[in-house]
Amino acid sequence: MQRIVILGGGVGGTLTANLLARKLGKRIDRGEVDITLVDALGAHVYQPGFMYIAMGGEREQRLSRPERSLLDAPVNLVVDTAIRIDEGARTIVLAGGAALPYDYLVLATGCRIVPESIEHFDTEAEHFYTAAAALHLRHALDAFTGGRIVVGIAAMPYKCPPAPLEVAFLIESELRERGLREKSEVHFCSPIGRAFTIESVSEMATPIFAEKGIELHTFFNVDAIDPERKVVLSLEGEELPYDLLVLVPPHKGQQLVIDSGLAPAPGGWLPTDRHTLRVGGRPNVFALGDATDLPLSKAGSTAHFEAPVVVEGIVAAVEGRQPAGKHATYEGRVMCFFEVGDGKGTLLRFDYEHPPTPPEPNAIWHLGKIVFNKTYFHTVPRGRV
Amino acid sequence: MTAVLETPPTVTTTVDARGSFCPGPLMELIRAIRESQVGDVIAVLSSDKGSKLDIPKWIEKAGHRLVSLTTLDGYDEIVVQKAR
């Protein structure tokens, strides 16, 4: 019996489990292979929808499905929290006390936000990286009657790189629609020397900031928040006053992978081979999605395109052959939509060797994103696209 | 008149960001700067071609001192002194 354990029921974990179940169906039927997915919540949450709770009338209830309902029948689901990966014994220790043995391990553990690492973040800054926080931001925007809005990125890397730019653009559009634009300033802070990590996207986005009258502040790494003076201070020595502060919180990898010696502290990002997706040279441990240290967007799309490569790596090992075919290696493929406000969007498609060349923003790509969001639970996790 | 030869300051911390891609090396330097004392000297090793452009710009903006920038075998070594 070869046991495959997948930690995490997000995009990467769920899709990997379902594709493995299909590729290894006969071996599962014969009792040669067993696939188990461990998820702490037992629920699959569509995180990209959080931004639309703040900006587009989305509701939290529509963004979650029972994980069991998305998994193919042969996949076992364990709803429990993994507290330790014992590599010597090749077991996962669960909070409930059980130990789950594995021959192949897939780390789809995602990442976590750590707003508490910046003093006063919790009381002063809004964000949209949980459903509750996004709803809080919605209420703050509803109460906003004019003033200075600062949108920024507290630290890199973070999930969904376009999201803070999208939020700045959407907030600016909303202010115009509500007749508040003349009474408001919108500022955007980027930790690096341009608006976006990828140069071609930065070149596309920078003129949009100018057109919308959003002031762009580069090399602004958040150092502190002063709640008395209502200013956010940068490591570079600048300070920006705010009436409404919207900050992407700092992110880290999961404590589990740090404590188990698979990822270095303090970041906790898994050292992942950019083509095989194996972790730290281990032949039987794979990572995908937000958990890795790969120089790519932390986005569901990345996990979506990585999953078939992880699956091919494991299936090939189970069958005693080398990975083959179009999913033998991962080439850094990512595809995601990018909202620019006013009902328009564009599309970012890229890989390790080919930076994105985003088309002129239009209504089609905005609608594409909406349709993708609405149909997500029927498509991506089930391996239908 | 006596010539004063300035000796390069001793490196306090080396950040090996080789293999990391933009903005990884800059973010690693920023983390090291946050954890350092004024006067400390940090050497960043980066194989990303953008680093030798981006990092000096950041050092200037942040008010630190660029000690040296050297292209070595397949990577750049950028040495910075925390000035404030």
mmCIF file of C-alpha atoms in Angstrom, chain A residues 154-156 191-194 197 217-223 234-238 265-266 274 295, chain B residues 19-23 26-27 30-31 33-35 53-55 57-59 61-64 82 84:
data_model
loop_
_atom_site.group_PDB
_atom_site.id
_atom_site.type_symbol
_atom_site.label_atom_id
_atom_site.label_comp_id
_atom_site.label_asym_id
_atom_site.label_seq_id
_atom_site.Cartn_x
_atom_site.Cartn_y
_atom_site.Cartn_z
ATOM 1 C CA ALA A 154 2.846 46.253 4.534
ATOM 2 C CA ALA A 155 5.281 43.535 3.448
ATOM 3 C CA MET A 156 6.103 41.123 0.637
ATOM 4 C CA PRO A 191 7.412 48.503 -0.952
ATOM 5 C CA ILE A 192 9.490 48.297 -4.134
ATOM 6 C CA GLY A 193 10.653 50.848 -6.674
ATOM 7 C CA ARG A 194 7.565 50.564 -8.871
ATOM 8 C CA THR A 197 6.654 43.439 -8.969
ATOM 9 C CA HIS A 217 4.576 56.246 -3.370
ATOM 10 C CA THR A 218 7.359 53.765 -4.167
ATOM 11 C CA PHE A 219 9.929 52.260 -1.780
ATOM 12 C CA PHE A 220 7.444 52.691 1.067
ATOM 13 C CA ASN A 221 7.985 49.829 3.530
ATOM 14 C CA VAL A 222 5.612 50.202 6.446
ATOM 15 C CA ASP A 223 7.582 50.584 9.667
ATOM 16 C CA SER A 234 7.922 54.078 6.347
ATOM 17 C CA LEU A 235 11.287 52.492 6.999
ATOM 18 C CA GLU A 236 12.602 54.945 4.408
ATOM 19 C CA GLY A 237 11.677 57.897 6.622
ATOM 20 C CA GLU A 238 8.450 59.103 4.992
ATOM 21 C CA ALA A 265 12.097 30.810 10.030
ATOM 22 C CA PRO A 266 11.007 33.536 10.153
ATOM 23 C CA ARG A 274 10.859 25.562 -9.409
ATOM 24 C CA PRO A 295 9.156 33.711 -7.290
ATOM 25 C CA GLY B 19 18.597 32.156 -6.546
ATOM 26 C CA SER B 20 15.915 34.537 -5.278
ATOM 27 C CA PHE B 21 14.162 36.781 -7.769
ATOM 28 C CA CYS B 22 13.027 40.392 -7.653
ATOM 29 C CA PRO B 23 11.926 41.671 -5.196
ATOM 30 C CA LEU B 26 15.589 43.747 -1.743
ATOM 31 C CA MET B 27 13.087 42.329 0.744
ATOM 32 C CA ILE B 30 15.168 45.313 4.201
ATOM 33 C CA ARG B 31 14.650 42.541 6.758
ATOM 34 C CA ILE B 33 18.327 46.417 7.926
ATOM 35 C CA ARG B 34 15.356 46.227 10.306
ATOM 36 C CA GLU B 35 17.284 43.751 12.489
ATOM 37 C CA LEU B 53 19.681 48.766 -10.125
ATOM 38 C CA ASP B 54 16.894 48.494 -7.530
ATOM 39 C CA ILE B 55 18.942 48.060 -4.362
ATOM 40 C CA LYS B 57 18.005 53.221 -5.519
ATOM 41 C CA TRP B 58 16.424 51.927 -2.331
ATOM 42 C CA ILE B 59 19.615 52.593 -0.311
ATOM 43 C CA LYS B 61 15.900 56.685 -0.758
ATOM 44 C CA ALA B 62 16.240 55.105 2.690
ATOM 45 C CA GLY B 63 19.261 57.249 3.579
ATOM 46 C CA HIS B 64 21.811 54.465 4.035
ATOM 47 C CA LYS B 82 22.995 51.249 7.947
ATOM 48 C CA ARG B 84 20.231 55.904 10.545
#
